[in-house]
XYZ file of C-alpha atoms in Angstrom:
399
model
C 31.964 -45.350 -37.526
C 29.720 -45.308 -34.486
C 26.616 -44.350 -36.463
C 27.431 -47.038 -39.042
C 27.747 -49.619 -36.257
C 24.333 -48.625 -34.938
C 22.666 -48.902 -38.348
C 24.310 -52.281 -38.942
C 23.019 -53.597 -35.630
C 19.495 -52.304 -36.261
C 19.438 -53.902 -39.708
C 20.949 -57.182 -38.561
C 19.044 -60.399 -39.126
C 18.399 -60.776 -35.387
C 16.691 -57.406 -35.044
C 15.114 -56.933 -38.477
C 13.817 -60.509 -38.574
C 12.298 -60.336 -35.105
C 10.578 -57.054 -35.919
C 8.664 -58.815 -38.695
C 7.635 -61.675 -36.408
C 4.259 -60.989 -34.834
C 4.605 -63.684 -32.170
C 8.000 -62.293 -31.178
C 6.641 -58.774 -30.821
C 3.967 -60.011 -28.433
C 6.581 -61.804 -26.307
C 8.041 -59.419 -23.675
C 11.244 -61.462 -23.422
C 11.761 -61.219 -27.176
C 11.057 -57.489 -27.081
C 13.622 -57.092 -24.318
C 16.240 -58.867 -26.431
C 15.498 -56.680 -29.445
C 15.680 -53.524 -27.354
C 18.879 -54.631 -25.616
C 20.552 -55.233 -28.975
C 19.415 -51.876 -30.313
C 20.188 -49.927 -27.140
C 23.753 -51.204 -26.943
C 24.498 -50.889 -30.660
C 27.879 -49.279 -31.096
C 29.114 -50.523 -27.713
C 29.978 -54.040 -28.846
C 33.045 -55.402 -27.097
C 32.843 -52.766 -24.384
C 30.173 -54.148 -22.101
C 26.397 -53.909 -22.393
C 25.188 -53.000 -18.913
C 24.432 -49.299 -18.915
C 22.970 -47.428 -15.982
C 19.865 -46.770 -18.096
C 19.043 -50.489 -18.270
C 15.813 -51.787 -16.719
C 15.967 -54.459 -14.066
C 14.321 -57.070 -16.312
C 16.853 -56.532 -19.093
C 15.046 -53.983 -21.244
C 15.970 -50.356 -21.824
C 13.743 -47.312 -21.407
C 15.616 -45.410 -24.120
C 16.887 -46.710 -27.444
C 18.840 -43.872 -28.986
C 16.369 -40.983 -29.336
C 13.324 -43.194 -28.724
C 11.703 -43.334 -25.291
C 9.666 -46.450 -24.465
C 10.219 -48.755 -27.452
C 7.278 -51.085 -28.064
C 5.040 -48.862 -25.942
C 1.852 -50.138 -27.587
C 2.692 -53.769 -26.923
C 3.680 -53.127 -23.323
C 0.425 -51.441 -22.366
C -1.733 -53.714 -24.538
C -0.214 -56.993 -23.338
C -0.410 -56.031 -19.669
C -4.008 -54.842 -20.001
C -5.140 -58.019 -21.776
C -3.018 -60.705 -20.143
C -1.973 -59.321 -16.773
C 0.813 -59.921 -14.303
C 3.159 -61.963 -16.461
C 3.741 -58.716 -18.348
C 4.212 -56.502 -15.284
C 7.920 -55.920 -15.863
C 7.477 -54.640 -19.410
C 5.014 -51.917 -18.442
C 5.523 -51.204 -14.742
C 9.308 -51.194 -15.011
C 9.197 -47.632 -16.368
C 9.724 -44.919 -13.793
C 12.250 -42.500 -12.335
C 15.265 -44.203 -13.943
C 13.926 -43.258 -17.364
C 13.490 -39.603 -16.413
C 17.043 -39.657 -15.074
C 18.221 -41.113 -18.380
C 16.393 -38.299 -20.141
C 18.349 -35.762 -18.105
C 21.705 -37.467 -18.558
C 21.439 -39.291 -21.879
C 23.954 -42.151 -22.277
C 24.300 -41.623 -26.026
C 26.781 -39.480 -27.893
C 25.847 -37.704 -31.105
C 27.454 -40.320 -33.349
C 25.355 -43.008 -31.672
C 22.133 -41.071 -32.028
C 22.272 -40.321 -35.726
C 22.724 -44.026 -36.401
C 19.198 -44.684 -35.142
C 17.546 -42.353 -37.629
C 17.158 -43.065 -41.352
C 18.559 -40.626 -43.936
C 16.409 -37.583 -44.526
C 15.306 -37.089 -40.898
C 17.316 -33.978 -40.221
C 19.858 -35.536 -37.884
C 22.953 -34.087 -39.538
C 24.635 -31.076 -37.950
C 25.098 -29.682 -41.457
C 21.332 -29.680 -41.995
C 18.705 -32.142 -43.224
C 19.892 -34.891 -45.497
C 18.146 -35.581 -48.811
C 14.860 -37.387 -48.472
C 14.948 -41.171 -48.645
C 13.947 -42.691 -51.979
C 10.342 -43.730 -52.350
C 9.726 -47.281 -51.251
C 12.601 -47.366 -48.774
C 12.032 -49.899 -46.020
C 10.936 -48.169 -42.779
C 13.692 -47.792 -40.214
C 13.929 -50.338 -37.415
C 13.528 -47.477 -34.957
C 10.194 -46.638 -36.554
C 9.130 -50.260 -36.190
C 10.035 -50.154 -32.511
C 7.796 -47.096 -32.228
C 4.850 -49.317 -33.101
C 3.308 -50.964 -36.123
C -0.213 -49.725 -36.769
C -1.157 -52.422 -39.282
C -4.121 -54.569 -38.309
C -2.081 -57.758 -38.567
C 0.400 -56.544 -35.963
C -1.484 -54.076 -33.783
C -4.826 -55.854 -33.827
C -6.151 -57.824 -30.877
C -6.148 -61.648 -31.013
C -9.770 -61.619 -32.135
C -9.885 -65.298 -33.101
C -8.721 -66.409 -29.644
C -11.167 -64.111 -27.895
C -14.056 -65.270 -30.083
C -13.188 -68.900 -29.457
C -13.025 -68.297 -25.716
C -16.255 -66.315 -25.231
C -18.383 -67.478 -28.210
C -19.923 -64.004 -28.721
C -23.417 -63.355 -30.010
C -23.993 -60.853 -32.818
C -24.096 -57.809 -30.536
C -20.955 -58.884 -28.714
C -19.167 -59.636 -31.995
C -19.932 -56.145 -33.257
C -18.551 -54.688 -30.032
C -15.438 -56.834 -30.405
C -14.957 -55.531 -33.945
C -15.206 -51.999 -32.594
C -12.558 -52.817 -30.008
C -10.288 -54.221 -32.715
C -10.629 -51.029 -34.748
C -9.888 -48.936 -31.669
C -6.731 -50.924 -30.988
C -5.387 -50.087 -34.447
C -6.241 -46.407 -33.956
C -4.441 -46.492 -30.598
C -1.339 -47.920 -32.253
C -1.474 -45.080 -34.774
C -1.592 -42.526 -31.929
C 1.550 -44.001 -30.395
C 3.433 -44.401 -33.654
C 2.766 -40.763 -34.535
C 4.943 -39.739 -31.564
C 7.993 -41.503 -32.997
C 10.997 -39.135 -33.087
C 12.205 -37.955 -36.477
C 15.091 -35.817 -35.208
C 17.931 -36.234 -32.744
C 17.231 -34.631 -29.368
C 20.619 -33.151 -28.458
C 19.722 -31.510 -25.161
C 18.088 -32.566 -21.914
C 15.092 -30.211 -22.375
C 14.415 -31.618 -25.850
C 14.691 -35.208 -24.555
C 12.144 -34.563 -21.808
C 9.903 -32.868 -24.389
C 10.082 -36.017 -26.535
C 9.428 -38.131 -23.457
C 6.361 -36.059 -22.619
C 5.033 -36.342 -26.177
C 5.443 -40.123 -26.090
C 3.574 -40.476 -22.794
C 0.814 -38.137 -23.978
C 0.406 -40.324 -27.068
C 0.121 -43.412 -24.858
C -2.496 -41.689 -22.721
C -4.440 -40.831 -25.866
C -4.196 -44.478 -26.927
C -5.614 -45.649 -23.599
C -8.441 -43.153 -24.002
C -9.151 -44.616 -27.443
C -9.279 -48.240 -26.290
C -10.882 -47.924 -22.838
C -14.510 -47.142 -23.892
C -14.862 -49.976 -26.454
C -13.126 -52.403 -24.077
C -15.500 -51.452 -21.262
C -18.446 -51.780 -23.653
C -17.425 -55.211 -24.918
C -16.643 -56.551 -21.451
C -19.916 -55.171 -20.099
C -21.870 -57.150 -22.707
C -20.383 -60.463 -21.537
C -22.189 -62.668 -19.066
C -20.384 -64.041 -16.028
C -19.459 -67.268 -17.780
C -17.974 -65.405 -20.754
C -16.032 -63.070 -18.481
C -14.613 -66.058 -16.655
C -13.615 -67.617 -19.986
C -11.860 -64.434 -21.099
C -10.057 -64.077 -17.786
C -9.064 -67.760 -17.936
C -7.556 -67.095 -21.348
C -5.378 -64.481 -19.726
C -4.493 -66.822 -16.861
C -3.263 -69.460 -19.298
C -1.175 -66.870 -21.083
C 0.246 -65.625 -17.775
C 1.138 -69.161 -16.718
C 3.122 -69.697 -19.917
C 4.880 -66.349 -19.491
C 5.756 -67.035 -15.836
C 7.403 -70.291 -16.824
C 9.326 -68.556 -19.611
C 10.325 -65.741 -17.283
C 11.601 -68.162 -14.638
C 13.717 -69.860 -17.266
C 14.963 -66.475 -18.440
C 15.763 -65.228 -14.932
C 17.626 -68.415 -14.087
C 20.389 -67.211 -16.389
C 20.294 -63.571 -15.273
C 22.441 -61.942 -12.629
C 19.766 -59.296 -12.025
C 16.171 -59.979 -11.029
C 13.478 -57.527 -12.065
C 13.301 -54.413 -9.935
C 10.073 -53.470 -8.199
C 7.768 -50.947 -9.830
C 9.074 -47.422 -9.523
C 12.211 -48.422 -7.630
C 15.262 -46.492 -8.784
C 18.451 -48.474 -9.206
C 20.358 -47.950 -5.928
C 23.560 -45.990 -6.363
C 23.248 -45.920 -10.143
C 20.908 -42.938 -10.473
C 22.433 -40.881 -7.667
C 22.537 -37.219 -8.549
C 25.989 -36.352 -10.023
C 26.267 -33.135 -8.014
C 30.057 -33.234 -7.664
C 30.565 -33.734 -11.387
C 28.144 -30.939 -12.226
C 30.026 -28.589 -9.885
C 33.388 -29.564 -11.365
C 32.250 -29.175 -14.969
C 29.864 -26.238 -14.871
C 31.224 -24.128 -11.977
C 27.701 -22.806 -11.428
C 26.988 -19.334 -10.119
C 24.965 -18.886 -6.947
C 21.788 -18.369 -8.971
C 22.489 -21.415 -11.107
C 23.248 -23.474 -8.021
C 19.912 -22.519 -6.476
C 18.133 -23.562 -9.672
C 20.137 -26.786 -9.756
C 19.056 -27.552 -6.199
C 15.442 -27.041 -7.235
C 15.961 -29.461 -10.133
C 17.470 -32.058 -7.824
C 14.575 -31.616 -5.375
C 12.115 -32.093 -8.255
C 13.857 -35.354 -9.147
C 13.571 -36.620 -5.572
C 9.910 -35.602 -5.461
C 8.954 -37.488 -8.617
C 10.948 -40.562 -7.581
C 8.803 -40.771 -4.436
C 5.678 -39.963 -6.436
C 6.250 -42.780 -8.899
C 7.079 -45.291 -6.198
C 3.954 -44.401 -4.225
C 1.772 -44.736 -7.323
C 2.595 -48.425 -7.845
C -0.509 -50.556 -7.349
C -0.091 -53.423 -9.763
C -1.845 -56.152 -7.790
C -5.364 -54.718 -7.562
C -6.478 -54.987 -11.209
C -7.911 -58.414 -12.090
C -9.862 -57.802 -15.325
C -8.756 -56.338 -18.680
C -10.789 -53.111 -18.241
C -9.429 -52.637 -14.725
C -5.858 -53.249 -15.855
C -6.192 -50.781 -18.717
C -7.583 -48.217 -16.266
C -4.536 -48.876 -14.051
C -2.319 -48.289 -17.088
C -4.011 -44.936 -17.669
C -3.521 -43.874 -14.049
C 0.140 -44.868 -14.108
C 0.725 -42.917 -17.311
C -0.980 -39.879 -15.791
C 1.484 -40.019 -12.894
C 4.394 -40.501 -15.307
C 3.264 -37.438 -17.256
C 2.969 -35.376 -14.099
C 6.459 -36.495 -13.060
C 8.004 -35.570 -16.409
C 6.310 -32.161 -16.411
C 7.533 -31.485 -12.867
C 11.141 -32.264 -13.728
C 10.906 -30.526 -17.085
C 9.751 -27.252 -15.498
C 12.696 -27.269 -13.096
C 15.100 -28.316 -15.849
C 13.997 -25.537 -18.201
C 14.640 -22.978 -15.465
C 18.113 -24.342 -14.747
C 19.105 -24.941 -18.355
C 17.976 -21.481 -19.410
C 20.549 -19.944 -17.067
C 23.510 -21.848 -18.541
C 25.968 -20.591 -21.096
C 26.588 -22.623 -24.257
C 29.807 -23.963 -22.753
C 27.998 -25.037 -19.582
C 25.244 -26.709 -21.617
C 27.830 -28.688 -23.563
C 29.496 -29.787 -20.328
C 26.130 -30.803 -18.878
C 25.308 -32.884 -21.955
C 28.654 -34.703 -21.694
C 27.845 -36.055 -18.242
C 25.561 -38.828 -19.512
C 28.017 -40.485 -21.919
C 30.794 -40.225 -19.335
C 28.503 -41.691 -16.696
C 27.862 -44.586 -19.077
C 31.591 -45.136 -19.408
C 31.831 -45.728 -15.669
C 29.836 -48.899 -16.283
C 32.318 -50.092 -18.928
C 35.652 -51.878 -18.514
C 38.639 -49.622 -17.848
C 40.208 -50.523 -21.200
C 37.270 -48.974 -23.006
C 37.082 -45.801 -20.949
C 40.086 -44.014 -22.386
C 38.709 -44.460 -25.905
C 35.318 -43.056 -25.029
C 36.753 -40.168 -23.031
C 38.426 -38.981 -26.211
C 35.283 -39.624 -28.240
C 32.938 -37.696 -25.976
C 35.358 -34.806 -25.634
C 34.529 -34.090 -29.277
C 30.826 -34.427 -28.498
C 31.057 -31.308 -26.348
C 32.343 -29.351 -29.334
C 29.544 -30.652 -31.555
C 26.901 -29.795 -28.961
C 28.331 -26.316 -28.445
C 28.286 -25.680 -32.184
C 24.722 -26.948 -32.610
C 23.447 -25.022 -29.604
C 25.007 -21.829 -30.949
C 23.406 -22.479 -34.366
C 19.876 -22.630 -32.974
C 20.185 -19.630 -30.670
């Protein structure tokens, strides 16, 4: 029932229709609404404010997918600037924390994947028939078609009035943008990540794909921008300023109806992402060796939280090439942070028994329930008690 609810929400008119709307996909507020609907699918009637929610209303994880609409977030910030800060710079320690303690149960997760992706505990399902419409999750990974992923070439040409050499460079940039989208889409998950180590591995793969995409776009963007004269550069930057002005006005209207204002870059949600040490002790009853490894994991989390907060410098980049370079630097720090936590997690997780692993994996869904009304908690306590059995069985199958 839960997986069916998820698939129904993903295929609803609101989500499926918006995913085919190019203007909507380039609107960060519209993307946030799509992601919020998808992230909370299966929780209808039980509250929609999970601890894994971003301050601006988006979600860093949608089922098994980390960073939905990654291409649009980095592209829109690089081209248009500060009106898109929240979409890109809102990612940080909270998302790593959500990777450790995933809020989704197994029945939620399989609802995000289309048939034939290997999400069933009984083994891979039959392949989908030829011509089946791509899953909505795949579309949130990124659309690599030129119509969707391509730069707004017409607007840029109208603004800068390029000569032949500049037009050729702009065409090269457009081609690179499509290739970058393909890099990111290729990292879309095709299987359910049932354990914390596998979630951080998927997270790392997604960030590495984004870094590769930046590396694809940066040289042709630098080349095109370098060919512009001062007047053309001013015209291109003014185009971004107009776009940012429109987005600021839309964001102010959006925030007027929100109870939460966007968090600062890299700032963990206070109290929400506190380390659940007491619950881990009560559930896992760790040995002395396991406790030492757990302490190292907790210390790694604190280290990367400080690292990500220190690395926030969103106000210094004023041109598209400089903003894209800032994106690349931020992603490098994100990758370093994930690798740091992943190393400590692998050491800790490798010392656990299957029973302890299942208890560890149950912490995330139960933590999510603490954000829900009391009337819903008893239902989900029973539901996630069965999740532990499923996880134990699957872990034993792969070992």
